[in-house]
mmCIF file of C-alpha atoms in Angstrom:
data_model
loop_
_atom_site.group_PDB
_atom_site.id
_atom_site.type_symbol
_atom_site.label_atom_id
_atom_site.label_comp_id
_atom_site.label_asym_id
_atom_site.label_seq_id
_atom_site.Cartn_x
_atom_site.Cartn_y
_atom_site.Cartn_z
ATOM 1 C CA MET A 1 14.560 27.879 30.280
ATOM 2 C CA THR A 2 12.972 28.943 33.676
ATOM 3 C CA ALA A 3 10.642 32.566 33.444
ATOM 4 C CA ALA A 4 9.695 33.873 36.531
ATOM 5 C CA PHE A 5 6.828 35.880 36.771
ATOM 6 C CA TYR A 6 5.441 38.694 39.348
ATOM 7 C CA ILE A 7 1.988 38.733 40.096
ATOM 8 C CA HIS A 8 0.450 40.809 42.249
ATOM 9 C CA LEU A 9 -2.925 39.786 43.661
ATOM 10 C CA PRO A 10 -5.542 42.834 44.068
ATOM 11 C CA ASN A 11 -5.286 44.147 47.970
ATOM 12 C CA ARG A 12 -8.146 44.066 50.518
ATOM 13 C CA SER A 13 -10.897 46.726 49.653
ATOM 14 C CA VAL A 14 -12.913 49.119 51.930
ATOM 15 C CA THR A 15 -15.699 51.834 51.476
ATOM 16 C CA PHE A 16 -14.686 54.864 53.232
ATOM 17 C CA GLY A 17 -16.114 58.696 52.799
ATOM 18 C CA MET A 18 -18.443 60.395 50.291
ATOM 19 C CA TYR A 19 -16.944 62.370 47.048
ATOM 20 C CA ASP A 20 -19.389 63.840 44.197
ATOM 21 C CA GLY A 21 -22.469 62.619 46.004
ATOM 22 C CA LYS A 22 -20.948 58.521 45.802
ATOM 23 C CA LYS A 23 -19.241 56.051 48.408
ATOM 24 C CA ILE A 24 -15.733 55.752 47.980
ATOM 25 C CA ARG A 25 -13.256 52.270 47.358
ATOM 26 C CA TRP A 26 -10.530 51.997 48.159
ATOM 27 C CA GLU A 27 -7.528 49.733 48.800
ATOM 28 C CA VAL A 28 -6.134 48.342 51.822
ATOM 29 C CA VAL A 29 -1.815 49.002 50.423
ATOM 30 C CA GLU A 30 -0.760 48.003 54.436
ATOM 31 C CA GLU A 31 -2.045 47.292 57.693
ATOM 32 C CA TYR A 32 -0.435 48.231 61.002
ATOM 33 C CA SER A 33 -0.232 46.492 64.636
ATOM 34 C CA ASP A 34 -1.522 49.817 65.720
ATOM 35 C CA GLY A 35 -5.152 49.261 64.293
ATOM 36 C CA THR A 36 -4.477 51.571 61.229
ATOM 37 C CA MET A 37 -4.185 50.986 58.248
ATOM 38 C CA LEU A 38 -2.764 52.862 54.840
ATOM 39 C CA ILE A 39 -5.357 52.991 51.977
ATOM 40 C CA THR A 40 -5.665 54.755 48.379
ATOM 41 C CA THR A 41 -8.525 54.852 46.041
ATOM 42 C CA LYS A 42 -8.904 51.903 43.943
ATOM 43 C CA LYS A 43 -8.829 54.261 41.280
ATOM 44 C CA ASN A 44 -8.532 57.869 40.020
ATOM 45 C CA ILE A 45 -11.196 60.694 41.750
ATOM 46 C CA ALA A 46 -10.289 63.174 39.434
ATOM 47 C CA GLU A 47 -8.218 64.624 36.686
ATOM 48 C CA MET A 48 -6.004 67.370 37.764
ATOM 49 C CA VAL A 49 -3.298 69.277 37.463
ATOM 50 C CA PHE A 50 -0.533 69.060 39.885
ATOM 51 C CA ASP A 51 0.475 72.818 40.447
ATOM 52 C CA ASN A 52 0.321 76.006 37.825
ATOM 53 C CA ASN A 53 3.744 76.699 38.660
ATOM 54 C CA SER A 54 6.081 74.064 41.101
ATOM 55 C CA ASN A 55 6.295 70.524 42.378
ATOM 56 C CA ASN A 56 6.565 71.893 45.443
ATOM 57 C CA TRP A 57 3.825 69.495 47.717
ATOM 58 C CA GLU A 58 3.855 71.903 50.274
ATOM 59 C CA ASN A 59 2.291 74.865 48.329
ATOM 60 C CA SER A 60 0.602 72.658 46.054
ATOM 61 C CA SER A 61 -2.288 73.441 44.726
ATOM 62 C CA ILE A 62 -3.339 69.533 44.379
ATOM 63 C CA ARG A 63 -2.269 69.534 48.610
ATOM 64 C CA LYS A 64 -4.948 72.030 49.170
ATOM 65 C CA TRP A 65 -8.012 70.409 47.565
ATOM 66 C CA LEU A 66 -7.121 66.619 48.686
ATOM 67 C CA ASN A 67 -7.058 68.003 52.201
ATOM 68 C CA ARG A 68 -9.923 70.663 52.474
ATOM 69 C CA ASP A 69 -12.051 70.272 49.320
ATOM 70 C CA PHE A 70 -12.011 66.421 48.927
ATOM 71 C CA ILE A 71 -12.528 65.680 52.245
ATOM 72 C CA GLN A 72 -15.256 67.502 52.329
ATOM 73 C CA GLU A 73 -18.051 65.895 51.749
ATOM 74 C CA PHE A 74 -17.147 62.952 54.977
ATOM 75 C CA SER A 75 -19.437 62.425 57.507
ATOM 76 C CA GLU A 76 -17.437 63.778 61.282
ATOM 77 C CA GLU A 77 -16.919 60.154 61.805
ATOM 78 C CA ASP A 78 -14.606 59.669 59.153
ATOM 79 C CA LYS A 79 -12.882 62.423 59.480
ATOM 80 C CA ASP A 80 -12.321 61.210 63.186
ATOM 81 C CA ARG A 81 -11.383 58.377 62.137
ATOM 82 C CA ILE A 82 -8.128 60.134 59.677
ATOM 83 C CA VAL A 83 -4.685 59.895 61.244
ATOM 84 C CA PRO A 84 -2.516 62.835 60.520
ATOM 85 C CA THR A 85 0.686 61.316 58.612
ATOM 86 C CA THR A 86 4.401 62.787 58.738
ATOM 87 C CA ASN A 87 5.504 61.228 55.197
ATOM 88 C CA GLU A 88 9.276 62.081 53.869
ATOM 89 C CA LEU A 89 8.680 64.354 50.921
ATOM 90 C CA ILE A 90 11.616 64.169 48.607
ATOM 91 C CA LEU A 91 13.163 67.598 47.567
ATOM 92 C CA SER A 92 13.973 68.911 43.151
ATOM 93 C CA PHE A 93 17.478 70.184 43.206
ATOM 94 C CA GLU A 94 15.824 73.697 42.658
ATOM 95 C CA ASP A 95 14.735 73.282 46.442
ATOM 96 C CA ARG A 96 17.711 71.404 48.134
ATOM 97 C CA ASP A 97 18.229 74.624 50.950
ATOM 98 C CA MET A 98 14.665 73.051 52.042
ATOM 99 C CA ALA A 99 15.797 70.102 53.115
ATOM 100 C CA VAL A 100 16.471 68.350 56.689
ATOM 101 C CA ALA A 101 18.583 65.835 55.011
ATOM 102 C CA GLY A 102 19.677 64.734 52.197
ATOM 103 C CA ASP A 103 23.144 65.302 50.241
ATOM 104 C CA HIS A 104 21.702 64.626 46.684
ATOM 105 C CA THR A 105 19.019 64.782 43.692
ATOM 106 C CA HIS A 106 16.671 61.640 43.077
ATOM 107 C CA TYR A 107 17.396 60.318 39.897
ATOM 108 C CA TRP A 108 15.123 57.239 39.853
ATOM 109 C CA ASN A 109 14.347 54.183 37.642
ATOM 110 C CA PHE A 110 11.303 53.318 36.175
ATOM 111 C CA THR A 111 9.740 50.615 37.752
ATOM 112 C CA ARG A 112 7.384 50.547 41.068
ATOM 113 C CA GLU A 113 9.858 47.954 42.403
ATOM 114 C CA GLN A 114 13.348 50.567 42.610
ATOM 115 C CA VAL A 115 12.216 53.641 42.392
ATOM 116 C CA GLY A 116 13.015 54.449 45.737
ATOM 117 C CA ASP A 117 16.106 53.299 45.382
ATOM 118 C CA LEU A 118 18.452 56.473 46.901
ATOM 119 C CA ALA A 119 15.677 58.245 48.196
ATOM 120 C CA GLU A 120 16.914 58.059 51.676
ATOM 121 C CA THR A 121 19.406 60.208 51.255
ATOM 122 C CA ALA A 122 18.484 61.909 48.141
ATOM 123 C CA TYR A 123 17.210 65.961 49.509
ATOM 124 C CA HIS A 124 14.307 65.570 51.623
ATOM 125 C CA TYR A 125 12.236 67.055 54.675
ATOM 126 C CA TYR A 126 9.169 66.412 56.442
ATOM 127 C CA LEU A 127 5.631 67.145 56.004
ATOM 128 C CA GLU A 128 2.560 66.103 58.090
ATOM 129 C CA ASP A 129 -0.883 65.883 56.034
ATOM 130 C CA GLU A 130 -4.458 64.040 56.354
ATOM 131 C CA VAL A 131 -4.690 63.291 52.809
ATOM 132 C CA PHE A 132 -1.346 62.623 50.529
ATOM 133 C CA LEU A 133 -0.609 61.075 47.144
ATOM 134 C CA PRO A 134 1.203 57.210 46.870
ATOM 135 C CA THR A 135 4.919 57.627 48.286
ATOM 136 C CA LEU A 136 7.666 56.327 46.362
ATOM 137 C CA ASP A 137 7.377 52.773 48.965
ATOM 138 C CA MET A 138 3.452 52.153 48.511
ATOM 139 C CA LEU A 139 3.872 52.209 44.411
ATOM 140 C CA SER A 140 5.075 48.689 44.586
ATOM 141 C CA ASN A 141 2.117 47.752 46.417
ATOM 142 C CA MET A 142 -0.251 49.222 45.126
ATOM 143 C CA ASN A 143 -2.700 47.649 42.319
ATOM 144 C CA VAL A 144 -2.224 49.720 38.822
ATOM 145 C CA ASN A 145 -5.257 51.389 37.359
ATOM 146 C CA GLY A 146 -4.932 54.465 35.792
ATOM 147 C CA SER A 147 -1.964 57.112 35.270
ATOM 148 C CA CYS A 148 -1.526 58.916 38.840
ATOM 149 C CA TRP A 149 0.178 61.402 40.241
ATOM 150 C CA VAL A 150 3.396 60.313 42.734
ATOM 151 C CA LEU A 151 4.361 62.516 45.506
ATOM 152 C CA CYS A 152 7.352 62.702 44.627
ATOM 153 C CA PRO A 153 9.485 65.859 42.214
ATOM 154 C CA TYR A 154 11.249 65.688 39.221
ATOM 155 C CA ALA A 155 15.069 65.872 40.298
ATOM 156 C CA ALA A 156 16.208 68.240 37.833
ATOM 157 C CA ASN A 157 14.031 71.159 38.199
ATOM 158 C CA ASN A 158 10.931 72.538 39.859
ATOM 159 C CA TYR A 159 8.674 72.641 37.453
ATOM 160 C CA MET A 160 7.867 69.044 36.902
ATOM 161 C CA GLN A 161 6.200 66.219 39.232
ATOM 162 C CA ARG A 162 6.737 62.339 38.627
ATOM 163 C CA TYR A 163 3.626 60.123 37.959
ATOM 164 C CA MET A 164 2.019 56.454 37.531
ATOM 165 C CA ASN A 165 1.554 55.335 34.254
ATOM 166 C CA SER A 166 -0.959 53.303 33.534
ATOM 167 C CA ASP A 167 1.156 50.211 32.513
ATOM 168 C CA GLY A 168 2.863 50.729 35.998
ATOM 169 C CA PHE A 169 6.145 52.865 35.081
ATOM 170 C CA ILE A 170 6.909 56.162 37.052
ATOM 171 C CA LEU A 171 7.698 58.683 34.541
ATOM 172 C CA HIS A 172 7.658 63.059 34.842
ATOM 173 C CA THR A 173 5.693 65.594 33.225
ATOM 174 C CA ASP A 174 4.686 69.293 34.136
ATOM 175 C CA VAL A 175 3.082 70.309 36.987
ATOM 176 C CA SER A 176 0.745 71.921 34.512
ATOM 177 C CA ASN A 177 -0.794 68.824 33.048
ATOM 178 C CA GLU A 178 -3.458 66.790 34.803
ATOM 179 C CA ARG A 179 -3.144 62.982 35.445
ATOM 180 C CA GLY A 180 -5.451 60.813 37.434
ATOM 181 C CA VAL A 181 -5.519 61.741 41.580
ATOM 182 C CA ARG A 182 -5.469 58.672 43.761
ATOM 183 C CA PRO A 183 -5.705 59.847 47.761
ATOM 184 C CA VAL A 184 -4.230 58.128 50.405
ATOM 185 C CA MET A 185 -3.950 58.532 53.878
ATOM 186 C CA ARG A 186 -4.340 56.169 57.071
ATOM 187 C CA ILE A 187 -7.447 55.452 59.317
ATOM 188 C CA LYS A 188 -8.375 53.745 62.231
ATOM 189 C CA SER A 189 -9.898 50.524 61.543
ATOM 190 C CA LYS A 190 -13.534 50.563 63.055
ATOM 191 C CA GLU A 191 -13.836 49.559 66.885
#
């Protein structure tokens, strides 16, 4: 009998920015040929609700917090290294009227490797942010380190959001429940 194992080796680490008076450790999820890299914090930097009312990322309290309060302690030099990133945002069935493309809700598999199946044809639109949450296509490249929100709503309604559990499976819960926050950003490498 032969068994196959999937082993995810730890990603390279970098130190970037400050939060709550401490330097932040990040893991490099992807490096690009233009000298930028996609990074996410090595662990949750906070536990918070996604929002009190809705799983719509654009108007969520967590988005406002990440792009305003979270980066407040970053130096001007660090802020200048942040590259605004446009993400494809999946929409719930109830928010499908906002879609610029897609023809169905996104029902998903619970594993990190397959959670993004059919995501490209699901209801979606695009939005630019400096700081955001892990996207579906990042999950299989990230190290699992606690339970954290994912940038993808639950498909059937607009009051539940997906999160990656501490065992790596993708689940969903009410947006007013607290989960970990692992900020993500694309930054320029130091010259």
